[in-house]
PDB file of C-alpha atoms in Angstrom:
ATOM      1  CA  MET U 119      75.502  61.498-120.094  1.00 43.00           C
ATOM      2  CA  GLU U 120      77.634  60.195-122.990  1.00 49.00           C
ATOM      3  CA  THR U 121      79.858  57.162-122.498  1.00 51.00           C
ATOM      4  CA  ILE U 122      83.156  58.365-121.088  1.00 60.00           C
ATOM      5  CA  ASP U 123      86.563  57.311-122.342  1.00 73.00           C
ATOM      6  CA  VAL U 124      88.009  55.562-119.307  1.00 78.00           C
ATOM      7  CA  PRO U 125      91.357  53.761-119.116  1.00 82.00           C
ATOM      8  CA  GLN U 126      91.475  50.035-119.830  1.00 89.00           C
ATOM      9  CA  SER U 127      92.577  49.447-116.259  1.00 88.00           C
ATOM     10  CA  VAL U 128      92.066  51.301-112.970  1.00 88.00           C
ATOM     11  CA  ALA U 129      93.580  50.589-109.551  1.00 84.00           C
ATOM     12  CA  GLY U 130      94.638  47.073-110.509  1.00 91.00           C
ATOM     13  CA  TYR U 131      91.359  46.186-112.235  1.00 94.00           C
ATOM     14  CA  ASN U 132      90.611  45.669-115.923  1.00 94.00           C
ATOM     15  CA  VAL U 133      87.596  47.735-116.990  1.00 94.00           C
ATOM     16  CA  SER U 134      85.008  45.842-119.041  1.00 92.00           C
ATOM     17  CA  SER U 135      81.260  46.162-119.632  1.00 92.00           C
ATOM     18  CA  LYS U 136      79.165  49.179-118.678  1.00 93.00           C
ATOM     19  CA  LEU U 137      76.689  48.561-115.859  1.00 92.00           C
ATOM     20  CA  GLY U 138      74.867  51.897-115.757  1.00 88.00           C
ATOM     21  CA  THR U 139      75.006  55.633-116.349  1.00 85.00           C
ATOM     22  CA  GLY U 140      74.033  58.607-114.178  1.00 77.00           C
ATOM     23  CA  SER U 141      74.207  62.388-114.389  1.00 72.00           C
ATOM     24  CA  PHE U 142      77.923  62.685-113.634  1.00 77.00           C
ATOM     25  CA  ALA U 143      79.123  59.086-113.576  1.00 86.00           C
ATOM     26  CA  THR U 144      79.233  55.829-115.482  1.00 91.00           C
ATOM     27  CA  VAL U 145      79.602  52.497-113.692  1.00 94.00           C
ATOM     28  CA  TYR U 146      81.645  49.709-115.244  1.00 95.00           C
ATOM     29  CA  LYS U 147      82.336  46.123-114.316  1.00 96.00           C
ATOM     30  CA  GLY U 148      85.943  45.477-113.360  1.00 95.00           C
ATOM     31  CA  THR U 149      88.053  42.368-112.796  1.00 95.00           C
ATOM     32  CA  SER U 150      91.275  42.241-110.798  1.00 94.00           C
ATOM     33  CA  ILE U 151      94.334  41.960-113.023  1.00 93.00           C
ATOM     34  CA  ALA U 152      96.093  39.657-110.576  1.00 90.00           C
ATOM     35  CA  PRO U 153      94.244  36.734-108.963  1.00 86.00           C
ATOM     36  CA  ARG U 154      93.681  36.810-105.212  1.00 82.00           C
ATOM     37  CA  ALA U 155      95.269  34.373-102.760  1.00 79.00           C
ATOM     38  CA  ASN U 156      92.589  31.782-103.562  1.00 85.00           C
ATOM     39  CA  GLY U 157      93.393  31.991-107.271  1.00 83.00           C
ATOM     40  CA  VAL U 158      90.139  33.764-108.150  1.00 88.00           C
ATOM     41  CA  ARG U 159      90.040  37.158-109.854  1.00 91.00           C
ATOM     42  CA  GLU U 160      87.882  39.625-107.930  1.00 93.00           C
ATOM     43  CA  THR U 161      84.923  41.268-109.673  1.00 96.00           C
ATOM     44  CA  VAL U 162      84.079  44.856-108.701  1.00 97.00           C
ATOM     45  CA  ALA U 163      82.022  47.828-109.851  1.00 96.00           C
ATOM     46  CA  ILE U 164      84.007  50.905-110.902  1.00 96.00           C
ATOM     47  CA  LYS U 165      82.135  54.194-110.641  1.00 94.00           C
ATOM     48  CA  CYS U 166      83.826  56.702-112.969  1.00 93.00           C
ATOM     49  CA  ILE U 167      82.929  60.303-112.139  1.00 90.00           C
ATOM     50  CA  ASP U 168      83.593  63.065-114.660  1.00 88.00           C
ATOM     51  CA  ARG U 169      85.600  65.634-112.672  1.00 86.00           C
ATOM     52  CA  ARG U 170      84.926  68.499-115.073  1.00 84.00           C
ATOM     53  CA  SER U 171      81.146  68.056-114.913  1.00 80.00           C
ATOM     54  CA  ALA U 172      81.215  67.608-111.143  1.00 76.00           C
ATOM     55  CA  ILE U 173      83.450  70.607-110.458  1.00 74.00           C
ATOM     56  CA  ALA U 174      81.155  72.798-112.559  1.00 72.00           C
ATOM     57  CA  THR U 175      78.469  72.206-109.926  1.00 69.00           C
ATOM     58  CA  LYS U 176      79.604  72.727-106.334  1.00 62.00           C
ATOM     59  CA  ILE U 177      76.734  70.592-105.042  1.00 60.00           C
ATOM     60  CA  SER U 178      77.967  67.660-107.131  1.00 74.00           C
ATOM     61  CA  SER U 179      81.545  68.132-105.915  1.00 77.00           C
ATOM     62  CA  ASP U 180      80.344  68.174-102.318  1.00 81.00           C
ATOM     63  CA  ASN U 181      78.277  65.038-102.992  1.00 84.00           C
ATOM     64  CA  ILE U 182      81.343  63.148-104.218  1.00 88.00           C
ATOM     65  CA  VAL U 183      83.429  64.137-101.200  1.00 88.00           C
ATOM     66  CA  SER U 184      80.556  63.228 -98.879  1.00 88.00           C
ATOM     67  CA  GLU U 185      79.947  59.867-100.564  1.00 92.00           C
ATOM     68  CA  ILE U 186      83.600  58.846-100.259  1.00 94.00           C
ATOM     69  CA  ALA U 187      83.835  59.998 -96.635  1.00 94.00           C
ATOM     70  CA  ILE U 188      80.677  58.140 -95.646  1.00 95.00           C
ATOM     71  CA  LEU U 189      81.405  54.908 -97.524  1.00 95.00           C
ATOM     72  CA  LYS U 190      84.912  54.735 -96.032  1.00 95.00           C
ATOM     73  CA  ARG U 191      83.287  54.478 -92.583  1.00 94.00           C
ATOM     74  CA  MET U 192      80.531  52.036 -93.471  1.00 96.00           C
ATOM     75  CA  LYS U 193      81.098  48.362 -92.656  1.00 95.00           C
ATOM     76  CA  HIS U 194      77.753  46.596 -92.784  1.00 97.00           C
ATOM     77  CA  ARG U 195      76.374  43.499 -94.480  1.00 96.00           C
ATOM     78  CA  HIS U 196      73.599  45.469 -96.175  1.00 98.00           C
ATOM     79  CA  ILE U 197      75.604  48.491 -97.361  1.00 98.00           C
ATOM     80  CA  VAL U 198      77.863  48.319-100.422  1.00 97.00           C
ATOM     81  CA  GLN U 199      81.520  48.413 -99.473  1.00 97.00           C
ATOM     82  CA  LEU U 200      83.936  50.966-100.876  1.00 97.00           C
ATOM     83  CA  LEU U 201      87.108  49.002-101.629  1.00 95.00           C
ATOM     84  CA  ASP U 202      89.288  51.824-102.949  1.00 94.00           C
ATOM     85  CA  PHE U 203      89.184  55.178-104.699  1.00 93.00           C
ATOM     86  CA  GLN U 204      91.587  56.910-107.070  1.00 92.00           C
ATOM     87  CA  TRP U 205      91.627  59.844-109.442  1.00 91.00           C
ATOM     88  CA  ASP U 206      93.403  61.298-112.436  1.00 90.00           C
ATOM     89  CA  LYS U 207      93.059  64.538-114.398  1.00 89.00           C
ATOM     90  CA  LYS U 208      89.708  63.525-115.901  1.00 90.00           C
ATOM     91  CA  TYR U 209      87.948  61.177-113.524  1.00 91.00           C
ATOM     92  CA  ILE U 210      87.431  60.066-109.942  1.00 92.00           C
ATOM     93  CA  TYR U 211      87.155  56.289-109.602  1.00 94.00           C
ATOM     94  CA  LEU U 212      85.254  54.570-106.805  1.00 95.00           C
ATOM     95  CA  ILE U 213      86.033  50.847-106.604  1.00 96.00           C
ATOM     96  CA  ILE U 214      82.918  49.322-105.088  1.00 96.00           C
ATOM     97  CA  GLU U 215      81.727  45.861-104.116  1.00 96.00           C
ATOM     98  CA  PHE U 216      80.070  44.204-107.134  1.00 97.00           C
ATOM     99  CA  CYS U 217      76.429  43.135-106.840  1.00 97.00           C
ATOM    100  CA  GLY U 218      75.527  40.737-109.640  1.00 95.00           C
ATOM    101  CA  GLY U 219      71.777  40.599-109.027  1.00 96.00           C
ATOM    102  CA  GLY U 220      70.969  44.031-110.418  1.00 94.00           C
ATOM    103  CA  ASP U 221      68.800  46.441-108.466  1.00 96.00           C
ATOM    104  CA  LEU U 222      65.547  46.020-106.568  1.00 97.00           C
ATOM    105  CA  SER U 223      63.647  47.972-109.219  1.00 97.00           C
ATOM    106  CA  SER U 224      64.533  45.397-111.892  1.00 96.00           C
ATOM    107  CA  PHE U 225      63.701  42.568-109.494  1.00 96.00           C
ATOM    108  CA  ILE U 226      60.241  44.023-108.841  1.00 97.00           C
ATOM    109  CA  ARG U 227      59.604  44.486-112.572  1.00 96.00           C
ATOM    110  CA  LEU U 228      60.664  40.900-113.220  1.00 94.00           C
ATOM    111  CA  HIS U 229      58.133  39.570-110.717  1.00 94.00           C
ATOM    112  CA  GLN U 230      55.510  42.335-111.226  1.00 94.00           C
ATOM    113  CA  CYS U 231      55.079  42.432-107.449  1.00 95.00           C
ATOM    114  CA  LEU U 232      56.611  40.543-104.537  1.00 97.00           C
ATOM    115  CA  PRO U 233      54.896  38.179-102.087  1.00 97.00           C
ATOM    116  CA  GLU U 234      54.668  39.737 -98.639  1.00 97.00           C
ATOM    117  CA  ARG U 235      57.154  37.257 -97.147  1.00 96.00           C
ATOM    118  CA  VAL U 236      59.754  38.133 -99.785  1.00 96.00           C
ATOM    119  CA  ALA U 237      59.123  41.870 -99.398  1.00 97.00           C
ATOM    120  CA  GLN U 238      59.441  41.471 -95.628  1.00 97.00           C
ATOM    121  CA  LYS U 239      62.813  39.731 -95.983  1.00 96.00           C
ATOM    122  CA  PHE U 240      64.165  42.543 -98.146  1.00 97.00           C
ATOM    123  CA  PHE U 241      62.623  45.206 -95.941  1.00 98.00           C
ATOM    124  CA  ARG U 242      64.220  43.813 -92.793  1.00 98.00           C
ATOM    125  CA  GLN U 243      67.587  44.003 -94.510  1.00 98.00           C
ATOM    126  CA  LEU U 244      66.882  47.588 -95.559  1.00 98.00           C
ATOM    127  CA  ALA U 245      65.843  48.459 -92.004  1.00 98.00           C
ATOM    128  CA  SER U 246      69.038  46.883 -90.667  1.00 98.00           C
ATOM    129  CA  ALA U 247      71.113  49.109 -92.960  1.00 98.00           C
ATOM    130  CA  ILE U 248      69.155  52.208 -91.948  1.00 98.00           C
ATOM    131  CA  LYS U 249      69.548  51.409 -88.255  1.00 98.00           C
ATOM    132  CA  TYR U 250      73.303  51.234 -88.815  1.00 97.00           C
ATOM    133  CA  LEU U 251      73.242  54.590 -90.625  1.00 97.00           C
ATOM    134  CA  ARG U 252      71.280  56.128 -87.763  1.00 97.00           C
ATOM    135  CA  SER U 253      74.049  55.075 -85.353  1.00 96.00           C
ATOM    136  CA  PHE U 254      76.216  57.583 -87.268  1.00 96.00           C
ATOM    137  CA  ASN U 255      73.366  60.130 -87.579  1.00 95.00           C
ATOM    138  CA  ILE U 256      73.447  59.641 -91.352  1.00 96.00           C
ATOM    139  CA  ALA U 257      70.378  60.056 -93.560  1.00 96.00           C
ATOM    140  CA  HIS U 258      70.661  58.486 -97.014  1.00 96.00           C
ATOM    141  CA  MET U 259      68.360  61.059 -98.664  1.00 94.00           C
ATOM    142  CA  ASP U 260      67.927  59.086-101.906  1.00 95.00           C
ATOM    143  CA  LEU U 261      66.465  55.729-100.966  1.00 97.00           C
ATOM    144  CA  LYS U 262      64.739  54.108-103.947  1.00 97.00           C
ATOM    145  CA  PRO U 263      64.687  50.634-105.540  1.00 97.00           C
ATOM    146  CA  GLN U 264      67.280  51.712-108.123  1.00 96.00           C
ATOM    147  CA  ASN U 265      69.746  52.451-105.295  1.00 96.00           C
ATOM    148  CA  ILE U 266      69.180  49.112-103.591  1.00 98.00           C
ATOM    149  CA  LEU U 267      71.339  46.382-105.104  1.00 97.00           C
ATOM    150  CA  LEU U 268      71.094  42.593-104.882  1.00 98.00           C
ATOM    151  CA  THR U 269      74.123  40.335-104.611  1.00 96.00           C
ATOM    152  CA  SER U 270      72.562  37.750-106.954  1.00 93.00           C
ATOM    153  CA  ARG U 271      69.223  36.770-108.469  1.00 86.00           C
ATOM    154  CA  HIS U 272      68.955  33.383-106.782  1.00 84.00           C
ATOM    155  CA  ARG U 273      70.431  34.035-103.329  1.00 86.00           C
ATOM    156  CA  PRO U 274      69.874  37.776-103.065  1.00 93.00           C
ATOM    157  CA  VAL U 275      71.217  39.829-100.201  1.00 96.00           C
ATOM    158  CA  LEU U 276      70.192  43.473-100.245  1.00 97.00           C
ATOM    159  CA  LYS U 277      72.839  46.229-100.300  1.00 98.00           C
ATOM    160  CA  VAL U 278      72.088  49.949-100.018  1.00 98.00           C
ATOM    161  CA  ALA U 279      74.149  51.964-102.518  1.00 96.00           C
ATOM    162  CA  ASP U 280      74.698  55.479-103.907  1.00 93.00           C
ATOM    163  CA  PHE U 281      75.400  57.795-100.976  1.00 94.00           C
ATOM    164  CA  GLY U 282      75.901  60.909-103.089  1.00 88.00           C
ATOM    165  CA  PHE U 283      73.021  62.762-101.401  1.00 90.00           C
ATOM    166  CA  ALA U 284      73.636  61.433 -97.875  1.00 93.00           C
ATOM    167  CA  GLN U 285      73.841  63.931 -95.018  1.00 90.00           C
ATOM    168  CA  HIS U 286      74.539  63.946 -91.316  1.00 88.00           C
ATOM    169  CA  LEU U 287      71.056  64.599 -89.937  1.00 83.00           C
ATOM    170  CA  ARG U 288      69.506  63.807 -86.589  1.00 74.00           C
ATOM    171  CA  GLU U 289      65.917  62.744 -86.106  1.00 72.00           C
ATOM    172  CA  GLU U 290      63.733  65.802 -85.468  1.00 61.00           C
ATOM    173  CA  SER U 291      66.689  68.141 -86.059  1.00 54.00           C
ATOM    174  CA  GLY U 292      65.099  70.222 -88.814  1.00 54.00           C
ATOM    175  CA  HIS U 293      68.499  71.068 -90.308  1.00 57.00           C
ATOM    176  CA  GLY U 294      68.100  69.991 -93.935  1.00 52.00           C
ATOM    177  CA  HIS U 295      66.835  72.424 -96.524  1.00 54.00           C
ATOM    178  CA  SER U 296      68.364  71.588 -99.935  1.00 61.00           C
ATOM    179  CA  PHE U 297      66.379  69.824-102.656  1.00 62.00           C
ATOM    180  CA  ARG U 298      67.830  66.291-102.585  1.00 67.00           C
ATOM    181  CA  GLY U 299      66.618  62.931-103.792  1.00 77.00           C
ATOM    182  CA  SER U 300      64.492  61.403-106.539  1.00 88.00           C
ATOM    183  CA  PRO U 301      61.051  63.073-106.793  1.00 92.00           C
ATOM    184  CA  LEU U 302      58.980  59.877-106.842  1.00 94.00           C
ATOM    185  CA  TYR U 303      60.453  58.825-103.482  1.00 96.00           C
ATOM    186  CA  MET U 304      60.950  62.213-101.829  1.00 95.00           C
ATOM    187  CA  ALA U 305      59.074  63.125 -98.661  1.00 95.00           C
ATOM    188  CA  PRO U 306      56.443  65.898 -98.786  1.00 95.00           C
ATOM    189  CA  GLU U 307      58.460  68.173 -96.491  1.00 93.00           C
ATOM    190  CA  VAL U 308      61.306  68.289 -99.033  1.00 92.00           C
ATOM    191  CA  PHE U 309      58.964  69.567-101.757  1.00 90.00           C
ATOM    192  CA  THR U 310      57.476  72.236 -99.514  1.00 86.00           C
ATOM    193  CA  ARG U 311      60.965  73.576 -98.719  1.00 74.00           C
ATOM    194  CA  GLN U 312      60.454  73.074 -95.000  1.00 75.00           C
ATOM    195  CA  LYS U 313      63.343  72.324 -92.688  1.00 83.00           C
ATOM    196  CA  TYR U 314      63.495  68.548 -92.840  1.00 90.00           C
ATOM    197  CA  ASP U 315      65.371  65.857 -90.931  1.00 92.00           C
ATOM    198  CA  ALA U 316      66.310  62.189 -91.155  1.00 95.00           C
ATOM    199  CA  ARG U 317      62.647  61.139 -91.174  1.00 96.00           C
ATOM    200  CA  VAL U 318      62.620  61.730 -94.934  1.00 96.00           C
ATOM    201  CA  ASP U 319      64.211  58.261 -95.166  1.00 97.00           C
ATOM    202  CA  LEU U 320      61.202  56.743 -93.402  1.00 98.00           C
ATOM    203  CA  TRP U 321      58.854  58.142 -96.046  1.00 98.00           C
ATOM    204  CA  SER U 322      61.093  56.752 -98.806  1.00 98.00           C
ATOM    205  CA  CYS U 323      60.998  53.349 -97.097  1.00 99.00           C
ATOM    206  CA  GLY U 324      57.214  53.486 -97.198  1.00 98.00           C
ATOM    207  CA  VAL U 325      57.212  54.185-100.932  1.00 98.00           C
ATOM    208  CA  ILE U 326      59.684  51.336-101.498  1.00 98.00           C
ATOM    209  CA  LEU U 327      57.598  48.864 -99.472  1.00 99.00           C
ATOM    210  CA  TYR U 328      54.466  49.956-101.340  1.00 98.00           C
ATOM    211  CA  GLU U 329      56.220  49.376-104.681  1.00 98.00           C
ATOM    212  CA  CYS U 330      57.441  45.936-103.600  1.00 98.00           C
ATOM    213  CA  LEU U 331      53.927  44.844-102.661  1.00 98.00           C
ATOM    214  CA  TYR U 332      51.862  46.492-105.398  1.00 97.00           C
ATOM    215  CA  GLY U 333      54.370  46.545-108.243  1.00 96.00           C
ATOM    216  CA  ARG U 334      54.238  50.312-108.654  1.00 95.00           C
ATOM    217  CA  ALA U 335      54.871  53.466-106.664  1.00 94.00           C
ATOM    218  CA  PRO U 336      51.865  55.084-104.920  1.00 95.00           C
ATOM    219  CA  PHE U 337      52.167  58.204-107.070  1.00 91.00           C
ATOM    220  CA  ALA U 338      52.191  58.322-110.865  1.00 81.00           C
ATOM    221  CA  CYS U 339      51.698  61.518-112.846  1.00 80.00           C
ATOM    222  CA  GLY U 340      52.490  62.908-116.249  1.00 81.00           C
ATOM    223  CA  THR U 341      54.136  66.093-115.004  1.00 91.00           C
ATOM    224  CA  MET U 342      56.286  67.165-112.079  1.00 92.00           C
ATOM    225  CA  ASP U 343      53.627  69.640-110.927  1.00 92.00           C
ATOM    226  CA  GLU U 344      51.033  66.856-110.765  1.00 93.00           C
ATOM    227  CA  LEU U 345      53.448  64.596-108.877  1.00 94.00           C
ATOM    228  CA  ILE U 346      54.227  67.284-106.302  1.00 93.00           C
ATOM    229  CA  LYS U 347      50.517  67.963-105.868  1.00 93.00           C
ATOM    230  CA  GLN U 348      49.856  64.276-105.146  1.00 94.00           C
ATOM    231  CA  ILE U 349      52.747  63.861-102.721  1.00 94.00           C
ATOM    232  CA  THR U 350      51.986  67.048-100.781  1.00 94.00           C
ATOM    233  CA  SER U 351      48.239  66.390-100.667  1.00 92.00           C
ATOM    234  CA  HIS U 352      46.610  66.386 -97.228  1.00 88.00           C
ATOM    235  CA  GLU U 353      44.719  63.165 -97.978  1.00 91.00           C
ATOM    236  CA  SER U 354      45.891  59.817 -96.639  1.00 91.00           C
ATOM    237  CA  VAL U 355      47.757  57.592 -99.067  1.00 93.00           C
ATOM    238  CA  LYS U 356      45.300  54.997-100.364  1.00 92.00           C
ATOM    239  CA  LEU U 357      46.285  51.326-100.132  1.00 95.00           C
ATOM    240  CA  PRO U 358      44.663  49.250-102.917  1.00 93.00           C
ATOM    241  CA  PRO U 359      42.557  46.294-101.713  1.00 92.00           C
ATOM    242  CA  THR U 360      43.773  44.204-104.663  1.00 91.00           C
ATOM    243  CA  VAL U 361      46.587  42.581-102.640  1.00 95.00           C
ATOM    244  CA  ALA U 362      45.885  40.674 -99.428  1.00 95.00           C
ATOM    245  CA  LEU U 363      48.333  41.858 -96.776  1.00 97.00           C
ATOM    246  CA  SER U 364      48.768  41.116 -93.081  1.00 98.00           C
ATOM    247  CA  ASP U 365      47.608  43.621 -90.485  1.00 98.00           C
ATOM    248  CA  GLU U 366      51.239  44.197 -89.454  1.00 98.00           C
ATOM    249  CA  CYS U 367      52.261  45.041 -93.003  1.00 98.00           C
ATOM    250  CA  LEU U 368      49.341  47.415 -93.551  1.00 98.00           C
ATOM    251  CA  ASP U 369      49.964  49.103 -90.212  1.00 98.00           C
ATOM    252  CA  LEU U 370      53.609  49.778 -91.066  1.00 98.00           C
ATOM    253  CA  LEU U 371      52.745  51.116 -94.521  1.00 98.00           C
ATOM    254  CA  LYS U 372      50.267  53.525 -92.978  1.00 98.00           C
ATOM    255  CA  GLY U 373      52.817  54.602 -90.359  1.00 98.00           C
ATOM    256  CA  LEU U 374      55.550  55.283 -92.897  1.00 98.00           C
ATOM    257  CA  LEU U 375      53.392  57.058 -95.477  1.00 98.00           C
ATOM    258  CA  VAL U 376      52.291  59.857 -93.176  1.00 97.00           C
ATOM    259  CA  ARG U 377      52.785  63.226 -94.827  1.00 95.00           C
ATOM    260  CA  ASN U 378      53.381  65.178 -91.615  1.00 94.00           C
ATOM    261  CA  PRO U 379      56.828  64.078 -90.346  1.00 95.00           C
ATOM    262  CA  SER U 380      55.805  64.876 -86.764  1.00 95.00           C
ATOM    263  CA  HIS U 381      53.106  62.204 -86.998  1.00 96.00           C
ATOM    264  CA  ARG U 382      55.158  59.713 -89.034  1.00 98.00           C
ATOM    265  CA  ILE U 383      56.391  56.583 -87.290  1.00 98.00           C
ATOM    266  CA  SER U 384      59.657  57.177 -85.404  1.00 98.00           C
ATOM    267  CA  PHE U 385      62.864  55.300 -86.166  1.00 98.00           C
ATOM    268  CA  ASP U 386      62.714  53.366 -82.893  1.00 97.00           C
ATOM    269  CA  ALA U 387      59.110  52.373 -83.541  1.00 98.00           C
ATOM    270  CA  PHE U 388      60.033  51.430 -87.102  1.00 98.00           C
ATOM    271  CA  PHE U 389      62.890  49.147 -86.047  1.00 98.00           C
ATOM    272  CA  SER U 390      60.757  47.442 -83.384  1.00 97.00           C
ATOM    273  CA  HIS U 391      57.575  47.241 -85.476  1.00 98.00           C
ATOM    274  CA  PRO U 392      56.260  43.631 -85.700  1.00 97.00           C
ATOM    275  CA  PHE U 393      56.721  43.613 -89.482  1.00 98.00           C
ATOM    276  CA  VAL U 394      60.419  44.533 -89.088  1.00 97.00           C
ATOM    277  CA  ASP U 395      61.291  43.508 -85.495  1.00 92.00           C
ATOM    278  CA  LEU U 396      65.055  43.752 -85.844  1.00 92.00           C
ATOM    279  CA  ASP U 397      65.579  42.522 -82.284  1.00 86.00           C
ATOM    280  CA  HIS U 398      64.096  39.175 -83.295  1.00 80.00           C
ATOM    281  CA  ALA U 399      65.241  39.070 -86.910  1.00 70.00           C
ATOM    282  CA  PRO U 400      65.464  35.625 -88.538  1.00 59.00           C
ATOM    283  CA  SER U 401      68.640  33.605 -88.294  1.00 54.00           C
ATOM    284  CA  ASP U 402      70.820  32.980 -91.328  1.00 49.00           C
ATOM    285  CA  ALA U 403      69.109  29.593 -91.721  1.00 53.00           C
ATOM    286  CA  SER U 404      65.709  31.272 -91.850  1.00 62.00           C
ATOM    287  CA  LEU U 405      67.034  33.764 -94.379  1.00 58.00           C
ATOM    288  CA  ASP U 406      68.244  30.850 -96.509  1.00 58.00           C
ATOM    289  CA  ARG U 407      64.720  29.423 -96.468  1.00 64.00           C
ATOM    290  CA  ALA U 408      63.386  32.807 -97.550  1.00 65.00           C
ATOM    291  CA  ASN U 409      65.975  32.827-100.325  1.00 59.00           C
ATOM    292  CA  SER U 410      64.669  29.455-101.465  1.00 65.00           C
ATOM    293  CA  LEU U 411      61.192  30.968-101.663  1.00 67.00           C
ATOM    294  CA  ILE U 412      62.545  33.690-103.936  1.00 66.00           C
ATOM    295  CA  VAL U 413      64.217  31.087-106.155  1.00 61.00           C
ATOM    296  CA  LYS U 414      60.949  29.141-106.457  1.00 64.00           C
ATOM    297  CA  SER U 415      59.060  32.338-107.257  1.00 67.00           C
ATOM    298  CA  ASP U 416      61.670  33.240-109.890  1.00 63.00           C
ATOM    299  CA  THR U 417      61.518  29.757-111.451  1.00 64.00           C
ATOM    300  CA  ALA U 418      57.706  29.687-111.501  1.00 63.00           C
ATOM    301  CA  TYR U 419      57.606  33.101-113.156  1.00 57.00           C
ATOM    302  CA  SER U 420      60.150  32.164-115.852  1.00 58.00           C
ATOM    303  CA  GLN U 421      58.211  28.977-116.650  1.00 61.00           C
ATOM    304  CA  GLY U 422      55.029  30.988-117.049  1.00 59.00           C
TER     305      GLY U 422
END
């Protein structure tokens, strides 16, 4: 998509540098025109959606409406917050919480792969967000490292973003049927055009965890046909022996990356799995210690 000609200010925010571009939207950094009560100007992300391009595709229009409706309801530490939304004749503007640490994909590339303890910290935060979504019967449908943002590089808190493909789906409902998501992270049942349900998010979580630990996704092909063939294969996903992982971590990976959704780990089992164990999640102090580990890893990497 070409850079769009947006106003210099939107909803009380000055529009500045471009943060990223998608099929129908460009995201810019914004700063509040007036300082807040504490004297500090608020930094936000402004998602500018081309109305003409979106309206031309009904699916895209529905996605925008769905994303706004869902984000308005979401209030969770690990889900990006929608602060406001506006529109004019050309664009729809979503004013979203700014995350200055980039996305998880960039973080993985920076470090090549993540130590298990760091991956576990991030994964618990992701699981916490998904558990919250499940309380509303919402499936994200496009979970991938590029849609997982970090608040900063040195004290990162994970935030799930981009709810354009999200749907209201129950576990084991078999209601979904449209082709949604990013192919590299899509569950096999989506490719085979079966009726799918919220368990597609569990598969995506498995691919994300694999990428965190091994530095790459489990499937890599030159063509879409080859990729689909790999993902829909009846063989078990192979876990390379090159990285030493705990039994709990390996067990969860194997449970998530099960091609048959009926045999895939359930959401309840996922949330209570020893590697995730949301009921006994670390305190904020423990999370701060994990953050310190990330900082040390980042510093060691930058110093070679």
